[in-house]
């Protein structure tokens, strides 16, 4: 399991990892506690997900479709704040 000092350190680590393996990441899902502090964060490949089908079927478009860049890539890193140690850990640490 991985352990990070902050959410930013986790992002920097995964960004460096992604570049070495030929992809780019973006910040995706975020969970906050009652006070508004971040407690979970999801980093995903920039090609994660798919474009909504309804956009392909529209015939009244004034512009051409943008190039398809989303390929439903599954590369991701989910980290959470461990309250006991105040460190950020990868989600699979306790699995």
mmCIF file with all atom_site columns, C-alpha atoms in Angstrom:
data_model
loop_
_atom_site.group_PDB
_atom_site.id
_atom_site.type_symbol
_atom_site.label_atom_id
_atom_site.label_alt_id
_atom_site.label_comp_id
_atom_site.label_asym_id
_atom_site.label_entity_id
_atom_site.label_seq_id
_atom_site.pdbx_PDB_ins_code
_atom_site.Cartn_x
_atom_site.Cartn_y
_atom_site.Cartn_z
_atom_site.occupancy
_atom_site.B_iso_or_equiv
_atom_site.pdbx_formal_charge
_atom_site.auth_seq_id
_atom_site.auth_comp_id
_atom_site.auth_asym_id
_atom_site.auth_atom_id
_atom_site.pdbx_PDB_model_num
ATOM 1  C CA . UNK A 1 1  ? 0.000   0.000  0.000   1.00 0.00 ? 1  UNK A CA 1
ATOM 2  C CA . UNK A 1 2  ? 1.079   3.531  -0.723  1.00 0.00 ? 2  UNK A CA 1
ATOM 3  C CA . UNK A 1 3  ? 1.116   6.353  1.798   1.00 0.00 ? 3  UNK A CA 1
ATOM 4  C CA . UNK A 1 4  ? 1.348   10.080 1.064   1.00 0.00 ? 4  UNK A CA 1
ATOM 5  C CA . UNK A 1 5  ? 1.821   13.184 3.189   1.00 0.00 ? 5  UNK A CA 1
ATOM 6  C CA . UNK A 1 6  ? -0.912  15.110 1.381   1.00 0.00 ? 6  UNK A CA 1
ATOM 7  C CA . UNK A 1 7  ? -3.396  14.941 -1.459  1.00 0.00 ? 7  UNK A CA 1
ATOM 8  C CA . UNK A 1 8  ? -0.969  16.980 -3.590  1.00 0.00 ? 8  UNK A CA 1
ATOM 9  C CA . UNK A 1 9  ? 1.822   14.455 -2.991  1.00 0.00 ? 9  UNK A CA 1
ATOM 10 C CA . UNK A 1 10 ? -0.488  11.661 -4.164  1.00 0.00 ? 10 UNK A CA 1
ATOM 11 C CA . UNK A 1 11 ? -1.307  13.676 -7.296  1.00 0.00 ? 11 UNK A CA 1
ATOM 12 C CA . UNK A 1 12 ? 2.381   14.359 -8.025  1.00 0.00 ? 12 UNK A CA 1
ATOM 13 C CA . UNK A 1 13 ? 3.251   10.679 -7.553  1.00 0.00 ? 13 UNK A CA 1
ATOM 14 C CA . UNK A 1 14 ? 0.480   9.424  -9.837  1.00 0.00 ? 14 UNK A CA 1
ATOM 15 C CA . UNK A 1 15 ? 1.210   12.115 -12.410 1.00 0.00 ? 15 UNK A CA 1
ATOM 16 C CA . UNK A 1 16 ? 4.867   11.021 -12.580 1.00 0.00 ? 16 UNK A CA 1
ATOM 17 C CA . UNK A 1 17 ? 3.798   7.362  -12.757 1.00 0.00 ? 17 UNK A CA 1
ATOM 18 C CA . UNK A 1 18 ? 1.352   8.135  -15.566 1.00 0.00 ? 18 UNK A CA 1
ATOM 19 C CA . UNK A 1 19 ? 3.930   10.009 -17.620 1.00 0.00 ? 19 UNK A CA 1
ATOM 20 C CA . UNK A 1 20 ? 6.352   7.086  -17.343 1.00 0.00 ? 20 UNK A CA 1
ATOM 21 C CA . UNK A 1 21 ? 3.613   4.780  -18.635 1.00 0.00 ? 21 UNK A CA 1
ATOM 22 C CA . UNK A 1 22 ? 2.429   7.041  -21.449 1.00 0.00 ? 22 UNK A CA 1
ATOM 23 C CA . UNK A 1 23 ? -0.791  8.586  -20.216 1.00 0.00 ? 23 UNK A CA 1
ATOM 24 C CA . UNK A 1 24 ? -2.026  11.753 -18.521 1.00 0.00 ? 24 UNK A CA 1
ATOM 25 C CA . UNK A 1 25 ? -4.217  12.027 -15.439 1.00 0.00 ? 25 UNK A CA 1
ATOM 26 C CA . UNK A 1 26 ? -6.881  14.378 -14.175 1.00 0.00 ? 26 UNK A CA 1
ATOM 27 C CA . UNK A 1 27 ? -8.611  14.903 -10.851 1.00 0.00 ? 27 UNK A CA 1
ATOM 28 C CA . UNK A 1 28 ? -12.065 13.349 -10.840 1.00 0.00 ? 28 UNK A CA 1
ATOM 29 C CA . UNK A 1 29 ? -14.263 12.486 -7.866  1.00 0.00 ? 29 UNK A CA 1
ATOM 30 C CA . UNK A 1 30 ? -13.947 14.183 -4.476  1.00 0.00 ? 30 UNK A CA 1
ATOM 31 C CA . UNK A 1 31 ? -15.582 13.461 -1.112  1.00 0.00 ? 31 UNK A CA 1
ATOM 32 C CA . UNK A 1 32 ? -15.693 15.939 1.756   1.00 0.00 ? 32 UNK A CA 1
ATOM 33 C CA . UNK A 1 33 ? -16.569 15.585 5.419   1.00 0.00 ? 33 UNK A CA 1
ATOM 34 C CA . UNK A 1 34 ? -19.142 17.714 7.251   1.00 0.00 ? 34 UNK A CA 1
ATOM 35 C CA . UNK A 1 35 ? -16.598 20.510 7.773   1.00 0.00 ? 35 UNK A CA 1
ATOM 36 C CA . UNK A 1 36 ? -15.819 20.609 4.049   1.00 0.00 ? 36 UNK A CA 1
ATOM 37 C CA . UNK A 1 37 ? -12.354 19.038 4.294   1.00 0.00 ? 37 UNK A CA 1
ATOM 38 C CA . UNK A 1 38 ? -11.359 16.593 1.547   1.00 0.00 ? 38 UNK A CA 1
ATOM 39 C CA . UNK A 1 39 ? -11.344 12.989 2.783   1.00 0.00 ? 39 UNK A CA 1
ATOM 40 C CA . UNK A 1 40 ? -11.281 11.002 -0.511  1.00 0.00 ? 40 UNK A CA 1
ATOM 41 C CA . UNK A 1 41 ? -9.940  11.822 -3.946  1.00 0.00 ? 41 UNK A CA 1
ATOM 42 C CA . UNK A 1 42 ? -9.970  9.953  -7.251  1.00 0.00 ? 42 UNK A CA 1
ATOM 43 C CA . UNK A 1 43 ? -7.359  10.511 -9.963  1.00 0.00 ? 43 UNK A CA 1
ATOM 44 C CA . UNK A 1 44 ? -8.161  9.002  -13.375 1.00 0.00 ? 44 UNK A CA 1
ATOM 45 C CA . UNK A 1 45 ? -6.692  8.760  -16.853 1.00 0.00 ? 45 UNK A CA 1
ATOM 46 C CA . UNK A 1 46 ? -7.682  11.735 -19.002 1.00 0.00 ? 46 UNK A CA 1
ATOM 47 C CA . UNK A 1 47 ? -9.320  9.258  -21.417 1.00 0.00 ? 47 UNK A CA 1
ATOM 48 C CA . UNK A 1 48 ? -11.596 7.754  -18.750 1.00 0.00 ? 48 UNK A CA 1
ATOM 49 C CA . UNK A 1 49 ? -15.306 7.669  -19.575 1.00 0.00 ? 49 UNK A CA 1
ATOM 50 C CA . UNK A 1 50 ? -17.241 7.924  -22.813 1.00 0.00 ? 50 UNK A CA 1
ATOM 51 C CA . UNK A 1 51 ? -19.048 10.758 -24.581 1.00 0.00 ? 51 UNK A CA 1
ATOM 52 C CA . UNK A 1 52 ? -22.811 10.752 -24.108 1.00 0.00 ? 52 UNK A CA 1
ATOM 53 C CA . UNK A 1 53 ? -24.568 9.065  -27.060 1.00 0.00 ? 53 UNK A CA 1
ATOM 54 C CA . UNK A 1 54 ? -27.154 11.838 -27.380 1.00 0.00 ? 54 UNK A CA 1
ATOM 55 C CA . UNK A 1 55 ? -24.476 14.145 -28.742 1.00 0.00 ? 55 UNK A CA 1
ATOM 56 C CA . UNK A 1 56 ? -23.847 11.867 -31.722 1.00 0.00 ? 56 UNK A CA 1
ATOM 57 C CA . UNK A 1 57 ? -27.488 11.807 -32.777 1.00 0.00 ? 57 UNK A CA 1
ATOM 58 C CA . UNK A 1 58 ? -28.107 15.550 -32.947 1.00 0.00 ? 58 UNK A CA 1
ATOM 59 C CA . UNK A 1 59 ? -28.590 16.752 -36.517 1.00 0.00 ? 59 UNK A CA 1
ATOM 60 C CA . UNK A 1 60 ? -29.066 20.449 -35.711 1.00 0.00 ? 60 UNK A CA 1
ATOM 61 C CA . UNK A 1 61 ? -25.404 21.017 -34.795 1.00 0.00 ? 61 UNK A CA 1
ATOM 62 C CA . UNK A 1 62 ? -23.796 24.189 -36.083 1.00 0.00 ? 62 UNK A CA 1
ATOM 63 C CA . UNK A 1 63 ? -20.255 22.875 -35.630 1.00 0.00 ? 63 UNK A CA 1
ATOM 64 C CA . UNK A 1 64 ? -18.587 19.592 -36.433 1.00 0.00 ? 64 UNK A CA 1
ATOM 65 C CA . UNK A 1 65 ? -18.085 17.095 -33.646 1.00 0.00 ? 65 UNK A CA 1
ATOM 66 C CA . UNK A 1 66 ? -14.900 17.432 -31.653 1.00 0.00 ? 66 UNK A CA 1
ATOM 67 C CA . UNK A 1 67 ? -12.472 14.530 -32.007 1.00 0.00 ? 67 UNK A CA 1
ATOM 68 C CA . UNK A 1 68 ? -13.232 11.557 -29.769 1.00 0.00 ? 68 UNK A CA 1
ATOM 69 C CA . UNK A 1 69 ? -10.689 11.416 -26.963 1.00 0.00 ? 69 UNK A CA 1
ATOM 70 C CA . UNK A 1 70 ? -12.505 9.343  -24.344 1.00 0.00 ? 70 UNK A CA 1
ATOM 71 C CA . UNK A 1 71 ? -11.860 5.613  -24.633 1.00 0.00 ? 71 UNK A CA 1
ATOM 72 C CA . UNK A 1 72 ? -13.143 4.401  -21.230 1.00 0.00 ? 72 UNK A CA 1
ATOM 73 C CA . UNK A 1 73 ? -9.632  3.849  -19.842 1.00 0.00 ? 73 UNK A CA 1
ATOM 74 C CA . UNK A 1 74 ? -9.721  2.220  -16.397 1.00 0.00 ? 74 UNK A CA 1
ATOM 75 C CA . UNK A 1 75 ? -6.412  3.555  -14.991 1.00 0.00 ? 75 UNK A CA 1
ATOM 76 C CA . UNK A 1 76 ? -7.076  5.248  -11.652 1.00 0.00 ? 76 UNK A CA 1
ATOM 77 C CA . UNK A 1 77 ? -5.766  5.924  -8.166  1.00 0.00 ? 77 UNK A CA 1
ATOM 78 C CA . UNK A 1 78 ? -8.190  6.411  -5.275  1.00 0.00 ? 78 UNK A CA 1
ATOM 79 C CA . UNK A 1 79 ? -6.761  7.850  -2.052  1.00 0.00 ? 79 UNK A CA 1
ATOM 80 C CA . UNK A 1 80 ? -8.352  8.607  1.292   1.00 0.00 ? 80 UNK A CA 1
ATOM 81 C CA . UNK A 1 81 ? -7.336  10.438 4.447   1.00 0.00 ? 81 UNK A CA 1
ATOM 82 C CA . UNK A 1 82 ? -6.533  8.120  7.353   1.00 0.00 ? 82 UNK A CA 1
ATOM 83 C CA . UNK A 1 83 ? -7.671  10.033 10.442  1.00 0.00 ? 83 UNK A CA 1
ATOM 84 C CA . UNK A 1 84 ? -5.461  7.992  12.811  1.00 0.00 ? 84 UNK A CA 1
ATOM 85 C CA . UNK A 1 85 ? -2.193  8.895  11.083  1.00 0.00 ? 85 UNK A CA 1
ATOM 86 C CA . UNK A 1 86 ? -3.256  12.019 9.139   1.00 0.00 ? 86 UNK A CA 1
ATOM 87 C CA . UNK A 1 87 ? -1.710  10.430 6.041   1.00 0.00 ? 87 UNK A CA 1
ATOM 88 C CA . UNK A 1 88 ? -3.251  9.825  2.639   1.00 0.00 ? 88 UNK A CA 1
ATOM 89 C CA . UNK A 1 89 ? -3.415  6.146  1.659   1.00 0.00 ? 89 UNK A CA 1
ATOM 90 C CA . UNK A 1 90 ? -4.343  4.340  -1.502  1.00 0.00 ? 90 UNK A CA 1
ATOM 91 C CA . UNK A 1 91 ? -7.788  2.792  -1.393  1.00 0.00 ? 91 UNK A CA 1
ATOM 92 C CA . UNK A 1 92 ? -6.524  -0.800 -1.752  1.00 0.00 ? 92 UNK A CA 1
ATOM 93 C CA . UNK A 1 93 ? -4.349  -0.680 1.379   1.00 0.00 ? 93 UNK A CA 1
ATOM 94 C CA . UNK A 1 94 ? -6.911  -2.432 3.581   1.00 0.00 ? 94 UNK A CA 1
ATOM 95 C CA . UNK A 1 95 ? -8.287  -4.731 0.884   1.00 0.00 ? 95 UNK A CA 1
#
